[in-house]
XYZ file of C-alpha atoms in Angstrom:
142
model
C 0.000 0.000 0.000
C 2.805 2.427 0.877
C 4.491 1.635 -2.436
C 1.287 2.464 -4.340
C 1.039 5.786 -2.516
C 4.674 6.607 -3.235
C 4.233 5.662 -6.887
C 1.072 7.795 -7.202
C 2.776 10.784 -5.594
C 5.908 10.427 -7.735
C 3.788 10.120 -10.880
C 1.824 13.235 -9.940
C 5.006 15.209 -9.263
C 6.423 14.094 -12.623
C 3.236 15.104 -14.484
C 3.091 18.436 -12.642
C 6.706 19.141 -13.552
C 5.891 18.393 -17.205
C 3.082 20.958 -17.119
C 5.328 23.563 -15.511
C 8.111 22.763 -17.969
C 5.689 23.232 -20.890
C 4.847 26.705 -19.581
C 8.540 27.527 -19.141
C 9.389 26.325 -22.641
C 6.625 28.448 -24.171
C 8.230 31.503 -22.588
C 11.843 30.388 -22.832
C 12.197 30.574 -19.057
C 14.904 28.572 -17.314
C 13.859 26.143 -14.576
C 15.047 28.761 -12.071
C 11.891 30.711 -12.932
C 9.655 27.880 -11.723
C 7.891 30.328 -9.378
C 6.652 32.221 -12.439
C 5.365 29.126 -14.207
C 3.669 27.979 -10.992
C 2.083 31.422 -10.482
C 0.804 31.438 -14.066
C -0.655 27.937 -13.725
C -2.246 28.625 -10.347
C -3.749 31.952 -11.379
C -5.336 30.672 -14.580
C -6.507 27.429 -12.948
C -8.256 29.331 -10.154
C -9.985 31.700 -12.554
C -11.050 28.849 -14.805
C -12.304 26.894 -11.780
C -14.282 29.842 -10.464
C -15.867 30.450 -13.869
C -17.072 26.845 -14.235
C -20.244 25.349 -12.762
C -19.463 23.007 -9.849
C -20.122 19.729 -11.694
C -18.036 20.744 -14.717
C -15.256 21.935 -12.443
C -15.142 18.554 -10.719
C -15.178 16.666 -14.024
C -12.368 18.831 -15.412
C -10.267 18.412 -12.277
C -10.490 14.625 -12.461
C -8.139 14.745 -15.451
C -5.496 16.810 -13.686
C -2.518 15.229 -11.933
C -3.166 14.821 -8.199
C -0.801 17.662 -7.277
C -2.294 20.058 -9.837
C -5.766 19.042 -8.630
C -4.737 20.155 -5.151
C -3.604 23.515 -6.548
C -6.856 23.753 -8.486
C -9.071 23.234 -5.432
C -6.972 25.253 -2.980
C -9.265 27.924 -1.532
C -12.269 26.864 -3.646
C -15.662 28.033 -2.449
C -18.146 26.024 -4.532
C -21.100 27.888 -3.083
C -19.806 31.050 -4.816
C -19.424 29.707 -8.362
C -19.731 30.200 -11.214
C -18.455 33.755 -11.106
C -19.467 35.720 -14.170
C -16.308 36.974 -15.860
C -16.039 38.229 -19.399
C -12.730 38.225 -21.264
C -11.634 41.645 -19.993
C -12.514 40.795 -16.380
C -10.685 37.468 -16.693
C -7.546 39.181 -18.003
C -7.718 41.810 -15.264
C -7.899 39.064 -12.645
C -4.907 37.329 -14.238
C -2.944 40.573 -14.057
C -3.773 40.908 -10.372
C -2.973 37.276 -9.562
C 0.198 37.005 -11.636
C 2.624 39.670 -10.372
C 5.271 39.272 -13.072
C 5.755 41.435 -16.142
C 6.062 39.119 -19.110
C 6.016 39.537 -22.845
C 2.458 39.568 -24.128
C 0.982 40.454 -20.741
C -1.953 38.629 -19.170
C -3.400 37.515 -22.495
C -0.222 35.596 -23.333
C -0.146 34.082 -19.827
C -3.683 32.792 -20.306
C -2.898 31.475 -23.779
C 0.241 29.644 -22.661
C -1.454 28.028 -19.660
C -4.573 27.051 -21.609
C -2.474 25.611 -24.447
C -0.524 23.612 -21.879
C -3.614 22.360 -20.067
C -5.236 21.418 -23.357
C -2.433 18.944 -24.027
C -3.161 17.188 -20.718
C -6.978 17.016 -20.951
C -9.094 14.888 -23.283
C -10.703 16.647 -26.226
C -14.194 15.758 -24.988
C -13.631 17.298 -21.567
C -11.929 20.343 -23.059
C -14.923 20.872 -25.367
C -17.279 20.671 -22.376
C -15.247 23.281 -20.490
C -15.126 25.512 -23.538
C -18.896 25.187 -24.033
C -19.525 26.585 -20.529
C -17.524 29.738 -21.233
C -18.974 32.945 -22.628
C -18.118 33.398 -26.303
C -15.376 35.980 -25.693
C -13.571 33.659 -23.249
C -14.143 30.553 -25.367
C -12.348 32.259 -28.262
C -9.204 32.412 -26.096
C -9.262 28.646 -25.593
C -7.436 26.351 -28.012
């Protein structure tokens, strides 16, 4: 049993590192900027989570690595969702939650994180998430 737990944790850490590495590669950041890739992932995940209805949020999260799922649900208040955010509000929230100045600003941060997440989620689930978004936000999603 302990070996299964260790294997599950190690697998989740490996998958989480792949996601963070994908974000870093998109920006050309060295691994030493892991705090930036983590902040980008966390910020966009939380905004996406808070924009989704509860059931869709849970279904989406089931496809995330265990560690990323923990980040996703950290501080979640399901009784307060979905929060209505249009594209401009979403980008403003990203700017407030991601304190780094990066090329392309908040829109590029969102695009990089969503592109990365898309590669780790099934097409069917991604389509369901996209279908719950207002049109202006859905257009930002790959």
